[in-house]
C-alpha atoms as a PDB file:
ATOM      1  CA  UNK A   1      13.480  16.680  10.708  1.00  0.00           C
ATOM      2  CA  UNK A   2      11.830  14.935   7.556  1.00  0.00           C
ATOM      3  CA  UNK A   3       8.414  14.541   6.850  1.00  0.00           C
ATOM      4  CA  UNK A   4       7.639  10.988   8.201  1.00  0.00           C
ATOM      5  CA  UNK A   5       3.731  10.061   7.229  1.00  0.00           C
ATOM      6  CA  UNK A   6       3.694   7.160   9.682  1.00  0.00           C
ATOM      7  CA  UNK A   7       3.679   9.772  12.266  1.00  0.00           C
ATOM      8  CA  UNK A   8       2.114  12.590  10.818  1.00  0.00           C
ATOM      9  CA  UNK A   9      -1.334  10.216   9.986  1.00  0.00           C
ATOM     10  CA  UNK A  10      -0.541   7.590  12.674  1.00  0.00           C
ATOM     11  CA  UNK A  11      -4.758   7.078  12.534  1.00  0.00           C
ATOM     12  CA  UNK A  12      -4.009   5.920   8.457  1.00  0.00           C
ATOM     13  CA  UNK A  13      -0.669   3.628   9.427  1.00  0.00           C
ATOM     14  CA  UNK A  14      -0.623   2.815  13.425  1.00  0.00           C
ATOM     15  CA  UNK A  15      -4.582   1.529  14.040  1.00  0.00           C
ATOM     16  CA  UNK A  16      -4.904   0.067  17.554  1.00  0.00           C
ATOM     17  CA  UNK A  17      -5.103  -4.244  17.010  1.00  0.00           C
ATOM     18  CA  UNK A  18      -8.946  -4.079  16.994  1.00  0.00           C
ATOM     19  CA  UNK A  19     -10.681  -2.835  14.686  1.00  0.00           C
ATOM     20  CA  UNK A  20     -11.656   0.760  13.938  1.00  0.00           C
ATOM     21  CA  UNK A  21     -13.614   2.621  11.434  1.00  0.00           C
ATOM     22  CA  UNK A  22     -11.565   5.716   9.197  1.00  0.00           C
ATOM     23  CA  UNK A  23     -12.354   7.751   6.086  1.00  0.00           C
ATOM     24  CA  UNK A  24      -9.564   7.576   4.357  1.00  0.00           C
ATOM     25  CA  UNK A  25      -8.244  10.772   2.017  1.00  0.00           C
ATOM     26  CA  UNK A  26      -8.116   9.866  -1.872  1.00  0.00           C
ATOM     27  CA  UNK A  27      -4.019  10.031  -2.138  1.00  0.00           C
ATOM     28  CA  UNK A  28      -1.111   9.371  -4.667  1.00  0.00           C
ATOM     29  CA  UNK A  29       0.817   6.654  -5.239  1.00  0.00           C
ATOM     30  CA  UNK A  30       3.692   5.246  -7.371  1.00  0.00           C
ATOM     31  CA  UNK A  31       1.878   1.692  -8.596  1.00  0.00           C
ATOM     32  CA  UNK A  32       2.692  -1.101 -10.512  1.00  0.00           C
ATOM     33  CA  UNK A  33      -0.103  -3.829 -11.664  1.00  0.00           C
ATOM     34  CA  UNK A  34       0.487  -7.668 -11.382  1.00  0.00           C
ATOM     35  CA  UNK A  35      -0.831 -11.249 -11.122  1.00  0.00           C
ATOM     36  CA  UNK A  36       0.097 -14.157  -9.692  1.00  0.00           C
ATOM     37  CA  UNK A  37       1.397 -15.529  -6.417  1.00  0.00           C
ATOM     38  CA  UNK A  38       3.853 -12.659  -4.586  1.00  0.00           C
ATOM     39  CA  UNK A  39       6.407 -15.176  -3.037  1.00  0.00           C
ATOM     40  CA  UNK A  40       7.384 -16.512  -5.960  1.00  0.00           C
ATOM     41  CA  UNK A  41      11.097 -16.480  -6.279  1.00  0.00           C
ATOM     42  CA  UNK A  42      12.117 -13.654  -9.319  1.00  0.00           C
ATOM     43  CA  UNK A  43       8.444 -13.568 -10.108  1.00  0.00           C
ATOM     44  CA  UNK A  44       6.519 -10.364 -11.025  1.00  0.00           C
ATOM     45  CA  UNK A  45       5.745  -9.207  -7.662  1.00  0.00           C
ATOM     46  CA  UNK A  46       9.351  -8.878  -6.104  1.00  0.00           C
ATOM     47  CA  UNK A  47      10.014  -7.147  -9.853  1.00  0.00           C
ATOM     48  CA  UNK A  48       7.438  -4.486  -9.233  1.00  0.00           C
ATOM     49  CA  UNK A  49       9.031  -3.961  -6.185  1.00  0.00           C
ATOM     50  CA  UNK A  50      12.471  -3.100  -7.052  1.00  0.00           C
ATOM     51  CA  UNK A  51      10.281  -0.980  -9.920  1.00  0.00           C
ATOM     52  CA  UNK A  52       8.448   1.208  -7.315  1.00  0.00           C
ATOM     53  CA  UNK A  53      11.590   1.647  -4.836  1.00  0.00           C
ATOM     54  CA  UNK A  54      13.760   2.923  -7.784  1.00  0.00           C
ATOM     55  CA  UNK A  55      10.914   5.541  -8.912  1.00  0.00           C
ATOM     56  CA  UNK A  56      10.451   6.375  -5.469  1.00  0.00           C
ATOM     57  CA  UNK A  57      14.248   6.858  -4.192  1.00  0.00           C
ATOM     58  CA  UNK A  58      14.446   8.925  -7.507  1.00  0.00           C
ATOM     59  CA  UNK A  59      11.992  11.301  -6.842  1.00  0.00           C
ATOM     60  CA  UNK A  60      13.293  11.597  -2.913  1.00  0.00           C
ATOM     61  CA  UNK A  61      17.137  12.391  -4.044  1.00  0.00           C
ATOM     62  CA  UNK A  62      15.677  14.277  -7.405  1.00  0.00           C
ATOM     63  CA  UNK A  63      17.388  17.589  -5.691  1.00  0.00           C
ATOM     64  CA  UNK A  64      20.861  15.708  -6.286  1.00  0.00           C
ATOM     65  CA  UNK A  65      20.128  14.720  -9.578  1.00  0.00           C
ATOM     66  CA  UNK A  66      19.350  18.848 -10.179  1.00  0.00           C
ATOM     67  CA  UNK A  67      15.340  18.348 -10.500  1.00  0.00           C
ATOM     68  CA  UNK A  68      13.196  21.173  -9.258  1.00  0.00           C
ATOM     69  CA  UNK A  69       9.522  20.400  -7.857  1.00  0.00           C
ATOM     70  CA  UNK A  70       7.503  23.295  -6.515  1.00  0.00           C
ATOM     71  CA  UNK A  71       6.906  22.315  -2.628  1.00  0.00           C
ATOM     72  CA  UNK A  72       9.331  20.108  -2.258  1.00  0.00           C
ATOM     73  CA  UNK A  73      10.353  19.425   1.551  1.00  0.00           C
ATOM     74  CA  UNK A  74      12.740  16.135   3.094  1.00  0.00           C
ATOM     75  CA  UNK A  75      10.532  13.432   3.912  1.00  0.00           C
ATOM     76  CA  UNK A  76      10.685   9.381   4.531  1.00  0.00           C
ATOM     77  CA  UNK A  77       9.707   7.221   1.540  1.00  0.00           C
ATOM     78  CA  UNK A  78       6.362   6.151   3.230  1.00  0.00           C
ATOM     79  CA  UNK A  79       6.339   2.203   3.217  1.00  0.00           C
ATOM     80  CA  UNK A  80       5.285  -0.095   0.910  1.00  0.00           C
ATOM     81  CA  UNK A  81       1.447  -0.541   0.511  1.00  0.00           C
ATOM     82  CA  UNK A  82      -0.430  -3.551  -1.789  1.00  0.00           C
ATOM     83  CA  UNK A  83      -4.337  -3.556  -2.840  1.00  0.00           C
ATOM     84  CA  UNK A  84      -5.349  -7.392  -3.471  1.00  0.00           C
ATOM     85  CA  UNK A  85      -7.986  -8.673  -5.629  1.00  0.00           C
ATOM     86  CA  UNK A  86      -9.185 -12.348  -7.065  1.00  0.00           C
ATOM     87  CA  UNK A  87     -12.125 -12.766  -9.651  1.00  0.00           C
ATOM     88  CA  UNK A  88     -15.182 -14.303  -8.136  1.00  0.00           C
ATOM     89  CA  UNK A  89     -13.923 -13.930  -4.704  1.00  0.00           C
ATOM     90  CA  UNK A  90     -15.059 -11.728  -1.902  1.00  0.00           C
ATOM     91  CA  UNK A  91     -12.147 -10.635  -0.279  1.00  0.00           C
ATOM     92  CA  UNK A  92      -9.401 -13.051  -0.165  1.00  0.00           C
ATOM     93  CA  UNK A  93      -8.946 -16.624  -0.600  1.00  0.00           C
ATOM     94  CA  UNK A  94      -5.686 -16.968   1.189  1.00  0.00           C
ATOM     95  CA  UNK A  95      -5.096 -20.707  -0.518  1.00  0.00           C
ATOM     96  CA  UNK A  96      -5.035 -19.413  -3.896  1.00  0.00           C
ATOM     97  CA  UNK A  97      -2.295 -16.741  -4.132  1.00  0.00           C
ATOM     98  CA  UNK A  98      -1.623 -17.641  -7.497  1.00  0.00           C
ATOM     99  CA  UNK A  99      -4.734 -16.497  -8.569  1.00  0.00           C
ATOM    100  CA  UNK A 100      -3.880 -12.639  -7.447  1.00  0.00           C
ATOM    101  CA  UNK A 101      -4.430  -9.905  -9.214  1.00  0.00           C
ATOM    102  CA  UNK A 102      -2.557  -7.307  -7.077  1.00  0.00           C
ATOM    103  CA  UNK A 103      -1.442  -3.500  -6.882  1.00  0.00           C
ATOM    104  CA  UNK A 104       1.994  -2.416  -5.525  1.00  0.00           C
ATOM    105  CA  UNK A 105       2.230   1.197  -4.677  1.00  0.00           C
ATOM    106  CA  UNK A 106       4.473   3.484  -2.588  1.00  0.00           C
ATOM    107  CA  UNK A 107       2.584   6.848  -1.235  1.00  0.00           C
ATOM    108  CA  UNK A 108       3.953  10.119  -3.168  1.00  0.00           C
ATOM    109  CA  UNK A 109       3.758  13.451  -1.676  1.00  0.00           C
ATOM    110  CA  UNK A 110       1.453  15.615  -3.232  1.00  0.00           C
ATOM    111  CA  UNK A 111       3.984  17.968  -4.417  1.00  0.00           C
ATOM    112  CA  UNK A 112       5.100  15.617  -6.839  1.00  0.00           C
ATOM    113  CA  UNK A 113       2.950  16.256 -10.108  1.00  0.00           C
ATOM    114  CA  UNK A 114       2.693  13.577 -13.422  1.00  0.00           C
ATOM    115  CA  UNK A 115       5.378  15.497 -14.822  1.00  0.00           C
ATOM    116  CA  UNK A 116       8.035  14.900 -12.208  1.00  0.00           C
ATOM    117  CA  UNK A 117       6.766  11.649 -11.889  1.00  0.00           C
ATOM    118  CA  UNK A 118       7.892  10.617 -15.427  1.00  0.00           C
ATOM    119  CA  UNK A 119      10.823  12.161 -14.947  1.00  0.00           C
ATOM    120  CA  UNK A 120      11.224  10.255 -12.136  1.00  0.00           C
ATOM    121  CA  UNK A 121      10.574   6.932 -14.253  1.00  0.00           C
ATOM    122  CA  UNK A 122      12.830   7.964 -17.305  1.00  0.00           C
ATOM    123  CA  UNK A 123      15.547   9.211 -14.882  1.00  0.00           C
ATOM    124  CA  UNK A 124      15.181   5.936 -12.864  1.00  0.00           C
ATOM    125  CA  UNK A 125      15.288   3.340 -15.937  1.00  0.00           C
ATOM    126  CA  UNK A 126      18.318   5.088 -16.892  1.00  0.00           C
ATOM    127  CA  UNK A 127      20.392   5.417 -13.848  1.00  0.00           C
ATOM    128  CA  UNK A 128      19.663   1.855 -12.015  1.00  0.00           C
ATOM    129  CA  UNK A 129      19.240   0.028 -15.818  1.00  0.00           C
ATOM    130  CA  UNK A 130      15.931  -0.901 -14.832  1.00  0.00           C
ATOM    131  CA  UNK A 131      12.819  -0.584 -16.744  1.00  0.00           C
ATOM    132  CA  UNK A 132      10.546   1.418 -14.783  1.00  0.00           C
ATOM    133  CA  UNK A 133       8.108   1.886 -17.674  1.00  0.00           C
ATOM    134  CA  UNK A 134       5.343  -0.552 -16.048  1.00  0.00           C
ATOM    135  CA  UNK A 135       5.641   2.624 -12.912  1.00  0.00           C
ATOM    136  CA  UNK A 136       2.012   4.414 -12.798  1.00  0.00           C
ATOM    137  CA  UNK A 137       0.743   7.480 -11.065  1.00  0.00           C
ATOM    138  CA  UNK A 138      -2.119   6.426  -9.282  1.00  0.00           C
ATOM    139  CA  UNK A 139      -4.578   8.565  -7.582  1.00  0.00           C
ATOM    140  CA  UNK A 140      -6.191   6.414  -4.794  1.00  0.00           C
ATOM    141  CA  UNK A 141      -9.703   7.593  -3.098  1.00  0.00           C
ATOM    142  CA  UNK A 142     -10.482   5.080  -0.447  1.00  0.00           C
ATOM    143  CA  UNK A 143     -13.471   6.689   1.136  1.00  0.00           C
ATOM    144  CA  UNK A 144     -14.714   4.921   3.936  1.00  0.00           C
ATOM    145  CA  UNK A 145     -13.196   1.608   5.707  1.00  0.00           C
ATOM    146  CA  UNK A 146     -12.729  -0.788   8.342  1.00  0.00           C
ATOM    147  CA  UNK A 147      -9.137  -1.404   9.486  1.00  0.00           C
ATOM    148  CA  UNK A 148      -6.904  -3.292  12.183  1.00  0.00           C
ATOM    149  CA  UNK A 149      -3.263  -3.638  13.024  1.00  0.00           C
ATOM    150  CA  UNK A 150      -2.063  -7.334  12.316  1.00  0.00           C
ATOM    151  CA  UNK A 151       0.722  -8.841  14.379  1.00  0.00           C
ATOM    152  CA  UNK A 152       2.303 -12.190  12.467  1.00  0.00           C
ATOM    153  CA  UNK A 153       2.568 -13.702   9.533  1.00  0.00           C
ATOM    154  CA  UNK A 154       0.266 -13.352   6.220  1.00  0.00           C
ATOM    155  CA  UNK A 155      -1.018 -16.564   6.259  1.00  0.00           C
ATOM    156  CA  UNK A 156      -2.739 -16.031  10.021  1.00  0.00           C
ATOM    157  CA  UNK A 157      -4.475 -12.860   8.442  1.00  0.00           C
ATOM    158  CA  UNK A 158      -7.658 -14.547   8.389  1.00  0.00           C
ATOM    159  CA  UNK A 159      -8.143 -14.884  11.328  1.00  0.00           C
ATOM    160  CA  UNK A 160      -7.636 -11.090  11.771  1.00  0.00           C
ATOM    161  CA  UNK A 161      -9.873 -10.583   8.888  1.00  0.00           C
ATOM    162  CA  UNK A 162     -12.658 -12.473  10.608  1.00  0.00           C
ATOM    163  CA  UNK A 163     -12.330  -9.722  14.079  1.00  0.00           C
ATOM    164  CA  UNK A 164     -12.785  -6.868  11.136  1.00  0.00           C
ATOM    165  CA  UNK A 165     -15.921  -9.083   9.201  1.00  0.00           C
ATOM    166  CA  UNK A 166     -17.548  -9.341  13.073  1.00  0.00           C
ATOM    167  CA  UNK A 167     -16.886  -5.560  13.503  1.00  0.00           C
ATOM    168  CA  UNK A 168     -18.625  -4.541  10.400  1.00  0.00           C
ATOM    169  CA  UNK A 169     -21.093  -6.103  10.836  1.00  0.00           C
ATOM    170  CA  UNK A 170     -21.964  -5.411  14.364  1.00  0.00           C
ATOM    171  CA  UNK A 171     -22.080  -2.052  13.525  1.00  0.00           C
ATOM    172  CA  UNK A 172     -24.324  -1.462  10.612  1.00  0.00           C
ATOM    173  CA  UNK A 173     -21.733  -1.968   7.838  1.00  0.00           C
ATOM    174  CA  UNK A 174     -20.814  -4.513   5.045  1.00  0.00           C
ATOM    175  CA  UNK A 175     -18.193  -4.887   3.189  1.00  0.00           C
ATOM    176  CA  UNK A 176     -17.761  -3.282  -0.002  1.00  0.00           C
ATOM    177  CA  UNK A 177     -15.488  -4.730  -2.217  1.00  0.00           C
ATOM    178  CA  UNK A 178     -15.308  -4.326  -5.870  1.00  0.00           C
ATOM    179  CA  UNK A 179     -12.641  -4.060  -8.854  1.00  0.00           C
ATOM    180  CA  UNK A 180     -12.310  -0.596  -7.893  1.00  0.00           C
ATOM    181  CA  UNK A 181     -12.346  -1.509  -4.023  1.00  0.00           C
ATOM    182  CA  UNK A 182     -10.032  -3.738  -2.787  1.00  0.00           C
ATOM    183  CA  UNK A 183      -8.600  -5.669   0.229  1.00  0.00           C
ATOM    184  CA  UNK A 184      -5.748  -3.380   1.136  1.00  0.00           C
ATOM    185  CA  UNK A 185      -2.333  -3.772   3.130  1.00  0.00           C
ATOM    186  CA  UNK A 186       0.491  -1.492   4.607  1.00  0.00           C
ATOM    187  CA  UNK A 187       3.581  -3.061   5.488  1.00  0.00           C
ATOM    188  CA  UNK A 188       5.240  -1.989   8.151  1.00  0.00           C
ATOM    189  CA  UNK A 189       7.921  -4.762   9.160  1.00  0.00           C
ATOM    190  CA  UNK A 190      11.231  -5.175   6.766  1.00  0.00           C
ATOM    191  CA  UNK A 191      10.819  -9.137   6.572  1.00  0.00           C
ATOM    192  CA  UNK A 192      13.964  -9.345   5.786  1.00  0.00           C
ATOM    193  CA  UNK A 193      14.825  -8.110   9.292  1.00  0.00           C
ATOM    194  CA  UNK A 194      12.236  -8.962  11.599  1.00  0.00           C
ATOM    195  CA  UNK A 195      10.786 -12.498  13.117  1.00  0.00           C
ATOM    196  CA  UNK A 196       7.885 -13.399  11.280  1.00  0.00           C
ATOM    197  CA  UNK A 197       5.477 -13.616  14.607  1.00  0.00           C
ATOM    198  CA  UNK A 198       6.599  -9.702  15.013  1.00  0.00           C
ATOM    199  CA  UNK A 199       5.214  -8.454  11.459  1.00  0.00           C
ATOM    200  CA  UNK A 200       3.187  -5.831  11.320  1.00  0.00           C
ATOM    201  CA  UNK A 201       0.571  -5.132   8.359  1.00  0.00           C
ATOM    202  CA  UNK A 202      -2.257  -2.791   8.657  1.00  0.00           C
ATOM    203  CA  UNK A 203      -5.002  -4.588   6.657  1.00  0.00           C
ATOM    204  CA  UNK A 204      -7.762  -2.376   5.594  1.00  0.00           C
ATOM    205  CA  UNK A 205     -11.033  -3.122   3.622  1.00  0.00           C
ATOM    206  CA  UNK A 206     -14.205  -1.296   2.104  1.00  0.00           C
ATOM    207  CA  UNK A 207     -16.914  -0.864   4.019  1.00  0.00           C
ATOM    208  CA  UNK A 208     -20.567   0.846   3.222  1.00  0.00           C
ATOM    209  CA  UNK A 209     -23.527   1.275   6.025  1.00  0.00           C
ATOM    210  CA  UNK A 210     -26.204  -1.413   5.556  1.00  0.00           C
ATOM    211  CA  UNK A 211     -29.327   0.225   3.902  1.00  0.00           C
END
């Protein structure tokens, strides 16, 4: 049966919908770096998403396309995953998405080295006509956080948020974001496929003890 990391670190992608306090392994990830507002219709977000699927199916299938990597075992392309910023702001200000600065990334296996991963890229750009150059490997060390499993649609996360900010707090943390720290989600639901009350997006965030 394939490697599925939804079930194999169900504490990292299935947290209970209140929140809960995890140290997260640093981890690798196929990224690609944007601004701007994500629903925008052919805008750069839904780009850098047909980017990271293509480098990410690639390296899946690479024993089809006759590429070797040392370790390699089947596995399920682990879902798509987004770290959100804005300048100035702490946290998120969920009435300005146009004024994201946001990370896409896919979770890699750690079998998968740089070198496969720009094969992956070159092999991608070339087979789906895509340019996959804007593809990074990322190397992700999240450290300590606060997180919560939210049921419904994007625009209700604050209220979500606020359960995580009262849980932090209540237990000698605060948050800790920074350019390097960021509001993170995990997607879970295909919203192409699922009613929008029924989505389901782990939202994590950055959290150090209160001195």
């Amino acid at each position: 049966m394939a490697f599925d990391f939804k079930k194999e670190y169900k504490e990292l992608y299935m947290p209970k919908a209140v929140p809960s306090i995890v140290t997260v392994p640093a981890a690798n990830f196929v990224a690609v770096r944007g601004e701007g507002d994500p629903n925008q219709e052919g805008g750069a977000y839904k780009q850098a998403i047909g980017v990271l699927y293509a480098v990410a199916y690639t390296l899946r299938m690479s024993g089809k396309s006759g590429h070797h990597m040392d370790g390699f075992f089947e596995y399920v392309v682990p879902p798509l995953e987004g770290f959100w910023r804005q300048v100035g702001v702490e946290g998120i200000d969920y009435a300005q998405k146009s004024a994201f600065r946001w990370t896409s990334v896919i979770r890699l296996p750690d079998f998968v080295t740089p070198q496969d991963f720009a094969w992956a890229v070159e092999t991608a750009s070339a087979k789906k006509k895509l340019d996959c150059s804007a593809a990074e490997f990322l190397t992700v060390d999240e450290g300590l956080c606060v997180q919560i499993m939210h049921t419904g649609s994007f625009d209700d996360e604050p209220a979500t948020v606020a359960l995580m900010d009262e849980y932090v707090r209540a237990n000698g943390y605060e948050n800790d974001f920074s350019e390097q720290r960021q509001h993170h989600e995990i997607y879970l639901s295909d919203v192409r496929k699922v009613a929008q009350d029924k989505w389901r997006t782990v939202i994590r965030h950055p959290i150090r003890p209160v001195v």
